[in-house]
CSV table of C-alpha atoms and ligand atoms in Angstrom, one decimal:
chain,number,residue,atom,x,y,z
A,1,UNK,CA,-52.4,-54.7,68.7
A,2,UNK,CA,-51.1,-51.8,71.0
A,3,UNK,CA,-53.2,-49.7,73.0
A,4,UNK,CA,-50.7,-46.6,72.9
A,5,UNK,CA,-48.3,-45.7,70.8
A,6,UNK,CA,-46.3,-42.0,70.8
A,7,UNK,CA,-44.6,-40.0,68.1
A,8,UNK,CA,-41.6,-37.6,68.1
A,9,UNK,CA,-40.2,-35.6,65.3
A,10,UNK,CA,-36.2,-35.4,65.7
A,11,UNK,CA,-33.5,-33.8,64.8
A,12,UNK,CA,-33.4,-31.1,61.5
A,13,UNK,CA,-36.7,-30.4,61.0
A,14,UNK,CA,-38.1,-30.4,57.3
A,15,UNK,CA,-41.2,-29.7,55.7
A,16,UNK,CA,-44.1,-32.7,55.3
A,17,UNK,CA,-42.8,-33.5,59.2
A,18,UNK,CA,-46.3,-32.4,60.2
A,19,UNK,CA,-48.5,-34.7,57.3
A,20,UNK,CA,-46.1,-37.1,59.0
A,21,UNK,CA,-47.2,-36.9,62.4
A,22,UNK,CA,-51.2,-36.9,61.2
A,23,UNK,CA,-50.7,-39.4,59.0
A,24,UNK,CA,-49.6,-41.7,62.3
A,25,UNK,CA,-51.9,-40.2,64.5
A,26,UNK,CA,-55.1,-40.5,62.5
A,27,UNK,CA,-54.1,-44.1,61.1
A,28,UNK,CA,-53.9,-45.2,64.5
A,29,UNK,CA,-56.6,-43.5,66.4
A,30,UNK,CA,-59.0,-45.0,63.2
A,31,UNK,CA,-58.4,-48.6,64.5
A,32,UNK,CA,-58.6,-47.6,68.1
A,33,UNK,CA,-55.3,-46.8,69.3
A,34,UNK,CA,-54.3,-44.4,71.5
A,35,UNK,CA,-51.8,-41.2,70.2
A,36,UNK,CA,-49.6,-39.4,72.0
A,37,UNK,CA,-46.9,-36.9,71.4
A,38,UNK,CA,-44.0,-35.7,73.0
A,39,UNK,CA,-42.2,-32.4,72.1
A,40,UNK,CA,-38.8,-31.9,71.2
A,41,UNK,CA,-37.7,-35.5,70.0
A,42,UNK,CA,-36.1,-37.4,72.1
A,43,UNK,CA,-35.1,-34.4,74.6
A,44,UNK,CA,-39.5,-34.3,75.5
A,45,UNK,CA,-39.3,-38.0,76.3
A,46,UNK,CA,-36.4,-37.4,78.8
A,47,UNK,CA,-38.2,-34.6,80.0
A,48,UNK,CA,-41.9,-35.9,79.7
A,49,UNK,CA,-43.4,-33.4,77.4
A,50,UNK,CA,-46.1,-35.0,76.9
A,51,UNK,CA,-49.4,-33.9,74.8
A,52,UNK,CA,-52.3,-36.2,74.1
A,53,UNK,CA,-53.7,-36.4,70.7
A,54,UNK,CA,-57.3,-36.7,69.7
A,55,UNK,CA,-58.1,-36.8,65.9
A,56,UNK,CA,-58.0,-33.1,66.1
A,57,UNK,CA,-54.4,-32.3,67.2
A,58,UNK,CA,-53.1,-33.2,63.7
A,59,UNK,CA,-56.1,-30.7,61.8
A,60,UNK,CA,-55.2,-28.1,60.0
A,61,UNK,CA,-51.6,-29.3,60.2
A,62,UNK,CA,-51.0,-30.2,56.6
A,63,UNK,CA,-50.0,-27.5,55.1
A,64,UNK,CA,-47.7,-26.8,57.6
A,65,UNK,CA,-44.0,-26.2,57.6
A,66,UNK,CA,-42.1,-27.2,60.3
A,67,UNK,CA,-43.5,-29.4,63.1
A,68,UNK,CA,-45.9,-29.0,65.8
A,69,UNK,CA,-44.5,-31.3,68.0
A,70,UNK,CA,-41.2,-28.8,67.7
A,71,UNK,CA,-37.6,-30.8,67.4
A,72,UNK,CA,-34.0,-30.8,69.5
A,73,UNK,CA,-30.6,-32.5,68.7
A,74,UNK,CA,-30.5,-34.4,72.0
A,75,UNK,CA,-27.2,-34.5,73.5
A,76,UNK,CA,-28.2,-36.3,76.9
A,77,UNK,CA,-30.1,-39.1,74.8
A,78,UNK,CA,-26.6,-40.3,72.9
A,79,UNK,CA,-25.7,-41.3,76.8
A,80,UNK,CA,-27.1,-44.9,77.7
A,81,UNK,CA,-28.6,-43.3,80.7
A,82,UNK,CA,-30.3,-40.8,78.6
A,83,UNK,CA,-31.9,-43.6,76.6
A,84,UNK,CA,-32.7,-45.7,79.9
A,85,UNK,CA,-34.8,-42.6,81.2
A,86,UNK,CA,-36.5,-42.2,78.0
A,87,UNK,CA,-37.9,-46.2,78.0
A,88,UNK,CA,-38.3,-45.6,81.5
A,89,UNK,CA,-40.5,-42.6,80.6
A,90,UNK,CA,-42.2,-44.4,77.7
A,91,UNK,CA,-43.2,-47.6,79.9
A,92,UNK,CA,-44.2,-45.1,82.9
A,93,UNK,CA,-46.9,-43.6,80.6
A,94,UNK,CA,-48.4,-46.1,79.1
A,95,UNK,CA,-46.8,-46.5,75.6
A,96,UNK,CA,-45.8,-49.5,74.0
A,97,UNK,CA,-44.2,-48.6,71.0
A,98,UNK,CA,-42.6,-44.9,69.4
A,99,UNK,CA,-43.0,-43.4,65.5
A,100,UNK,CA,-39.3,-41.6,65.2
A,101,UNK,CA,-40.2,-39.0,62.5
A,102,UNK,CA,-36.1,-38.0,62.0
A,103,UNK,CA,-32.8,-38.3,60.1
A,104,UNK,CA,-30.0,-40.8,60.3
A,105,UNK,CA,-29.1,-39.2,63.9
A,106,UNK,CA,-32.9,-39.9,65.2
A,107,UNK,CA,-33.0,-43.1,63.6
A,108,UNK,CA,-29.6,-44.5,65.1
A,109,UNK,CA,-31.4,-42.9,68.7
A,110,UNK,CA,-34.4,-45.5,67.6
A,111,UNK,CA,-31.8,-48.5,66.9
A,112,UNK,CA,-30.8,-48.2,69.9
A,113,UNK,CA,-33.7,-48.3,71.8
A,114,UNK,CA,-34.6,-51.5,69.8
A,115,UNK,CA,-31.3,-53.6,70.5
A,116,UNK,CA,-30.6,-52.7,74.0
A,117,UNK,CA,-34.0,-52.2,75.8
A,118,UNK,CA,-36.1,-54.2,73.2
A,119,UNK,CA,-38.2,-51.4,73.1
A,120,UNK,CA,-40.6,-51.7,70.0
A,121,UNK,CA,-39.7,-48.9,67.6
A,122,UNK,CA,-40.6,-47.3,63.7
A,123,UNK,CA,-38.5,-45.7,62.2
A,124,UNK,CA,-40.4,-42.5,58.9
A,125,UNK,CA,-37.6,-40.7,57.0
A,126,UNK,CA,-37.7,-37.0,57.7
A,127,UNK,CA,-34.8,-35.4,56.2
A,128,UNK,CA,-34.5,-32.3,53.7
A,129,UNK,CA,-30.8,-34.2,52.8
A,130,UNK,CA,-32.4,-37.1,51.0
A,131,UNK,CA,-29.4,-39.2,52.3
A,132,UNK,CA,-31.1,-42.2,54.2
A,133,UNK,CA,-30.7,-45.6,53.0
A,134,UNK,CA,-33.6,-47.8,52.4
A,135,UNK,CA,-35.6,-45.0,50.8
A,136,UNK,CA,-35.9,-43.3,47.4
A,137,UNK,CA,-37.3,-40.6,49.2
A,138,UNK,CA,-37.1,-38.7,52.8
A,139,UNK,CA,-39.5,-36.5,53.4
A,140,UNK,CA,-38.8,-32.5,52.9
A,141,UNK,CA,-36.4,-32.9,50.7
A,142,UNK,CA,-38.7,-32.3,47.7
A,143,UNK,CA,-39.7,-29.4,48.6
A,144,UNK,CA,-36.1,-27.7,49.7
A,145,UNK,CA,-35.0,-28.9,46.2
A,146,UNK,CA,-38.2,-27.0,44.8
A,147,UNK,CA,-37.4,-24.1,47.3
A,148,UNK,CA,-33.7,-24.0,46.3
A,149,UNK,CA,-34.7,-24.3,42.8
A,150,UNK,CA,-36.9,-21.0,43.2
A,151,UNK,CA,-33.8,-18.9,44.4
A,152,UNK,CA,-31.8,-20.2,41.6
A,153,UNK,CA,-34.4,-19.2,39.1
A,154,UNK,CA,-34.5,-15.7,40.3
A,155,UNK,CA,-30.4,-15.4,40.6
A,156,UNK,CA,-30.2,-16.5,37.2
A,157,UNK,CA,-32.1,-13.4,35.7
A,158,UNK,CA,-30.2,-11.2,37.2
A,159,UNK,CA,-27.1,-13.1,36.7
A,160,UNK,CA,-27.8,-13.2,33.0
A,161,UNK,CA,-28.8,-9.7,32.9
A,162,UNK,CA,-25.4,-8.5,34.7
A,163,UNK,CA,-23.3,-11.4,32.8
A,164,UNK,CA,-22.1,-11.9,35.8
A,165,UNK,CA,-21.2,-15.8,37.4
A,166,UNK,CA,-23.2,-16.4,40.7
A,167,UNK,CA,-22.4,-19.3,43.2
A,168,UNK,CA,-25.5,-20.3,45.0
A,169,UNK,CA,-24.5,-22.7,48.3
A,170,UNK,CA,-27.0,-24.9,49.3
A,171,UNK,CA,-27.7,-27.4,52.4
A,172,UNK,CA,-25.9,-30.6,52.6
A,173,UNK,CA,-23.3,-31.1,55.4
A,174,UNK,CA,-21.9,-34.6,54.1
A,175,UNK,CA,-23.7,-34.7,50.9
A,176,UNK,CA,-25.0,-33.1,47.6
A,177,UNK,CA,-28.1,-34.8,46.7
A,178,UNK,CA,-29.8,-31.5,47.3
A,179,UNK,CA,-27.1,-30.0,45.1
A,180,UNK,CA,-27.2,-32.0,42.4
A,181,UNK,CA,-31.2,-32.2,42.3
A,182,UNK,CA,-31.7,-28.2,42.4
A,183,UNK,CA,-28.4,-27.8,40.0
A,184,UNK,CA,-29.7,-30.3,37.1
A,185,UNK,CA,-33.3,-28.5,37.2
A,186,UNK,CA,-32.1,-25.4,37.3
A,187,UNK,CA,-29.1,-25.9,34.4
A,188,UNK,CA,-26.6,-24.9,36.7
A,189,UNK,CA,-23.2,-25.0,34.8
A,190,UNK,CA,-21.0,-26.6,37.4
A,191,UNK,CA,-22.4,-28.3,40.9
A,192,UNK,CA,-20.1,-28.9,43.3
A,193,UNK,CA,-20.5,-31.6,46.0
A,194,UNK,CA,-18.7,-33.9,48.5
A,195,UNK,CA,-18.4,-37.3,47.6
A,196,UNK,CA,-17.2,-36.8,44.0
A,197,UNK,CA,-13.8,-34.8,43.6
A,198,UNK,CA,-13.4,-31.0,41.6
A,199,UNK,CA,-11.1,-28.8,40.6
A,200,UNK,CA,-12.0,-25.1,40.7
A,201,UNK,CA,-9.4,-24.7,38.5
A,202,UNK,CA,-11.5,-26.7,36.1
A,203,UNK,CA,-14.0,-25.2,36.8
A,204,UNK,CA,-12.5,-21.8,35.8
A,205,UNK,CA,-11.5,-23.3,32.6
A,206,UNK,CA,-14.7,-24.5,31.5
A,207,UNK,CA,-16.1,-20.8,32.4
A,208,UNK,CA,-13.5,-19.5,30.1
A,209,UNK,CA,-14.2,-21.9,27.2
A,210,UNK,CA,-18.3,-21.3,27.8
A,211,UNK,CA,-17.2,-17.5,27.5
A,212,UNK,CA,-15.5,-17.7,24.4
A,213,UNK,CA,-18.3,-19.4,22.5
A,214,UNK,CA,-20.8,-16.7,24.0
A,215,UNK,CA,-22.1,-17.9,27.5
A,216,UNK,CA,-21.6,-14.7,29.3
A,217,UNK,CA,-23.1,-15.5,32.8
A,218,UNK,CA,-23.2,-19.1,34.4
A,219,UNK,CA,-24.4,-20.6,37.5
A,220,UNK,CA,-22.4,-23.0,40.3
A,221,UNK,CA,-24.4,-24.7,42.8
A,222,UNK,CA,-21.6,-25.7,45.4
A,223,UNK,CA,-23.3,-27.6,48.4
A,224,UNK,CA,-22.0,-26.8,52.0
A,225,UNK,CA,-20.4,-29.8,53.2
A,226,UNK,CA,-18.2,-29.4,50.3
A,227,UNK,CA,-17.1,-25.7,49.7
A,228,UNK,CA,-18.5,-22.3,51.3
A,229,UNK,CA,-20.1,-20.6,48.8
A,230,UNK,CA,-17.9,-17.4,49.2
A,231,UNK,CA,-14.9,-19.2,48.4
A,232,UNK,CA,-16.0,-20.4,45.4
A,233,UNK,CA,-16.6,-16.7,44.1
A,234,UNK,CA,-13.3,-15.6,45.4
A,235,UNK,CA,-11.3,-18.6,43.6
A,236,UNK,CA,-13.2,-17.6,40.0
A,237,UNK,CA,-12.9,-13.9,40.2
A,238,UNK,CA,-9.0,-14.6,41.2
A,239,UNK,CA,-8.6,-17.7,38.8
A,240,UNK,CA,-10.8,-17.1,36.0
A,241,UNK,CA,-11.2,-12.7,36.0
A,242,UNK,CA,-14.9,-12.9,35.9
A,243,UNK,CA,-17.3,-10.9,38.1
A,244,UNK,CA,-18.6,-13.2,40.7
A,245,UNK,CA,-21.8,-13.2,43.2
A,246,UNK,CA,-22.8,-15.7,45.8
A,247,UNK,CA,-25.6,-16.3,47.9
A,248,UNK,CA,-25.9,-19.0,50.7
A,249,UNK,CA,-29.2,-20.1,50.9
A,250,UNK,CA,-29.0,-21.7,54.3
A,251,UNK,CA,-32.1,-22.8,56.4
A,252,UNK,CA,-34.7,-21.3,54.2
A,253,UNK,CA,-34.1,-24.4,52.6
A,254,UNK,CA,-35.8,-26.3,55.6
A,255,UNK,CA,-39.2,-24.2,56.2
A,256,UNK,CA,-42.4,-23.5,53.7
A,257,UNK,CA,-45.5,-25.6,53.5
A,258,UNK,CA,-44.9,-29.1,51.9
A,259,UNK,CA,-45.2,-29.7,47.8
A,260,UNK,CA,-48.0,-32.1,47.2
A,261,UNK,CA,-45.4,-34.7,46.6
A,262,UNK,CA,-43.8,-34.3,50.4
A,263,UNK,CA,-47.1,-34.0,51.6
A,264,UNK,CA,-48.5,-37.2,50.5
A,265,UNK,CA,-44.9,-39.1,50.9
A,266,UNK,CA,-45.6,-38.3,54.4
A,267,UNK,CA,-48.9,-39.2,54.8
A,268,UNK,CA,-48.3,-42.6,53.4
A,269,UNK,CA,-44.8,-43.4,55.3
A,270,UNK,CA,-46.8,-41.8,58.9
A,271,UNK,CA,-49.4,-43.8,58.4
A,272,UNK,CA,-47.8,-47.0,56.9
A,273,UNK,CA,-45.3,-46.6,60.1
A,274,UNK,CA,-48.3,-46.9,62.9
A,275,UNK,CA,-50.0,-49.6,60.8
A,276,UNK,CA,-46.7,-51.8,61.2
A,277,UNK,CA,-45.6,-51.1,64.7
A,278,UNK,CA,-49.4,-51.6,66.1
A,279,UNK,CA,-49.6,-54.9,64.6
A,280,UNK,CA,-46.5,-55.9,65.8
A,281,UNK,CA,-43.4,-54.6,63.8
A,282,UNK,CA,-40.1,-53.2,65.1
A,283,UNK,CA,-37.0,-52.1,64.9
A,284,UNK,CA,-37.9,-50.6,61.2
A,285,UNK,CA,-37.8,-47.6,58.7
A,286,UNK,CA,-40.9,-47.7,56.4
A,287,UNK,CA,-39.5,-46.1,52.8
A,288,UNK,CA,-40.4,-46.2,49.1
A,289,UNK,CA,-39.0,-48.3,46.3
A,290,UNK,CA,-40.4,-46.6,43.3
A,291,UNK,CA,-44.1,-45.8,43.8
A,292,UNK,CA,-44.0,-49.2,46.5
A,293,UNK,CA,-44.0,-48.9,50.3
A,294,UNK,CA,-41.2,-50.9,52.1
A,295,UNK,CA,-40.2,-51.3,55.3
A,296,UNK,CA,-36.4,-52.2,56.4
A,297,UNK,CA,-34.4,-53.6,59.9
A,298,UNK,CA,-33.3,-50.4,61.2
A,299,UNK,CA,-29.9,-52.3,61.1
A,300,UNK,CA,-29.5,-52.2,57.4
A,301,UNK,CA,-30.8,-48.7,57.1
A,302,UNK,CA,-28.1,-47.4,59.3
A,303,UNK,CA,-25.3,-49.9,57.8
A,304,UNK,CA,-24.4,-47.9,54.8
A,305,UNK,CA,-24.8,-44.8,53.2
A,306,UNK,CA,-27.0,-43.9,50.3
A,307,UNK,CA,-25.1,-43.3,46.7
A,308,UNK,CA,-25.2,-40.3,44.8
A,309,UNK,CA,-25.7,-41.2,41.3
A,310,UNK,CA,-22.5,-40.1,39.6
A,311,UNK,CA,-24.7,-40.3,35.7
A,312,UNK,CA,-26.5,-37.6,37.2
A,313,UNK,CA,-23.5,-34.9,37.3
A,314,UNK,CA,-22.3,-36.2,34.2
A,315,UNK,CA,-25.3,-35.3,33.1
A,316,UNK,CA,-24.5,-31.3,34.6
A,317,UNK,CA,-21.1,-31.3,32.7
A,318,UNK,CA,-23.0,-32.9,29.5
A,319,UNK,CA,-25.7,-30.1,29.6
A,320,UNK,CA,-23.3,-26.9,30.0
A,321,UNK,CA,-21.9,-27.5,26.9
B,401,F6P,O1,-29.7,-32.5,58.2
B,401,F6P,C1,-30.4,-31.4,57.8
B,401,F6P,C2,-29.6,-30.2,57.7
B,401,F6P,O2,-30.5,-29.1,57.3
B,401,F6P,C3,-28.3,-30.2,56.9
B,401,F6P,O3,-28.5,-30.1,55.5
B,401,F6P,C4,-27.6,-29.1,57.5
B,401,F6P,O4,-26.2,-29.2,57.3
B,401,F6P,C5,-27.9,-29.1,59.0
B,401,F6P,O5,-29.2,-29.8,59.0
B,401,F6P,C6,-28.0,-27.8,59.7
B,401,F6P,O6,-28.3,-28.0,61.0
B,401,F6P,P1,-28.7,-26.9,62.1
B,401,F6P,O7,-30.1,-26.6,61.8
B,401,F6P,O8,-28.5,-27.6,63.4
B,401,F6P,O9,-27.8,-25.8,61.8
């Protein structure tokens, strides 16, 4: 049983990060454990930011986009020294184990910390990408899909009304999970992402066979590790002669308060994640399998990518018929 424990948030923030960081704190201070955070990820360790928490640092917190405990893409921490001052910090102050609330980036920074200064680690998937193995789900990404979803709604009136075809670019520097969840709900006609190859010119043919049988305005959701948006809409009005929009939706993508679903995802994966490492786990991710919580060696997390399911834009091509 530990007597301290900290928490960080780290790297791209996304919404539910907060629920996260009470779900930890108040799962540990209930069984006597003391909580404290540090502010901007692994950067606030480095540099000691320290705050104590009491139950009431995490209220009022769950409704909350962002994070409290603020986030920073560390550059210092990727160095060995960086991470030797950070245990070095850790140890100095008392705490015996660290909650990484992060992407891949944070929880590689973790892995490390576990193999080379056995220092006792938990890993929570926080990641508006989705793209973390050892997880159905990371927490945000349900509600930027839901916030995406809500701008493609909107674009699609007017895109109907003006029979025009809009391009609507979406997060997602090495993947389209995002793409493809936002696309299929909101019957995007083409969704362009980067693990599976396209052809815009394709593309433009289908538009122009869609035209002739009477679909006058379509929709493309491109994501942005695979084509910029603005592009796309200059490769169809050259290519296909139709009048094209686009709109990049960018990082409002990443704030808003948390749908019920991230909300309670990150509840459950905070406090699953303080339950473990105070009785003795390490060197894990805590996930979901289904409605199940798991927990995985940080080592087979990080090993291999997560799949996009290719039935799923099948099913995009199948439905713009
Ligand atoms: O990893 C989360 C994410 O939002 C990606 O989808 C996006 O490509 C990236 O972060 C943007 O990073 P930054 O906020 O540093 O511009």
């Amino acid at each position: 049983m530990m007597k301290r424990i900290g928490i960080i948030t780290s790297g791209g923030d996304a919404p539910g990060m907060n629920a996260a960081i009470r779900g930890a704190a108040r799962a540990a201070i209930g069984q006597g454990t003391e909580v404290v955070g540090f502010y901007h990820g692994y950067e606030g360790i480095m540099n000691n930011e320290i705050l104590e928490f009491e139950s009431r640092t995490v209220g009022g917190i769950i409704a909350q986009g962002g994070t409290i405990l603020r986030t920073a893409r560390s550059k210092e921490f990727r160095t060995h020294e960086g991470r030797a001052k950070a245990v070095e910090n850790l140890r100095a102050n008392g705490v015996e184990g660290l909650v990484v609330i992060g992407g891949d980036g944070s929880l590689t920074g973790a892995k490390f910390l576990h193999e080379d200064f056995d220092y006792p680690v938990m890993g929570v998937p926080g990641s508006i990408d989705n793209d973390i193995n050892g997880t159905d789900f990371s927490i945000g990404f349900d509600t930027a899909v839901n916030g995406a979803l809500d701008a493609i709604d909107r674009v699609r009136d007017t895109a109907y009304s003006h029979e025009r075809v809009f391009v609507v670019e979406v997060m997602g520097r090495h993947n389209g999970f995002i793409a493809l969840e936002a696309g299929l709900a909101g019957g995007a006609e083409a969704v362009i992402i980067p693990e599976i190859p396209f052809s815009l010119l394709e593309i433009c043919d289908d538009l122009r066979k869609m035209h002739e049988k009477g679909k006058r305005s379509s929709l493309i959701v491109v994501a942005e590790g695979a084509l910029r948006a603005v592009d796309v809409r200059d490769f169809i009005e050259k290519h296909a002669g139709y009048e094209a929009r686009y709109l990049v939706l960018g990082h409002m993508q990443r704030g808003g308060s948390p749908t019920a679903f991230d909300r309670v995802l990150a509840l459950q994966l905070g406090a699953h994640a303080a339950n473990r490492l105070i009785s003795g786990h390490r060197g894990e991710m805590v996930g979901v399998d289904g409605t199940k919580l798991v927990s995985h060696p940080l080592s087979y997390v990080l090993s291999t990518e997560r799949q996009i399911d290719p039935e799923k834009l099948l099913l995009v091509e199948v439905m713009a018929r």
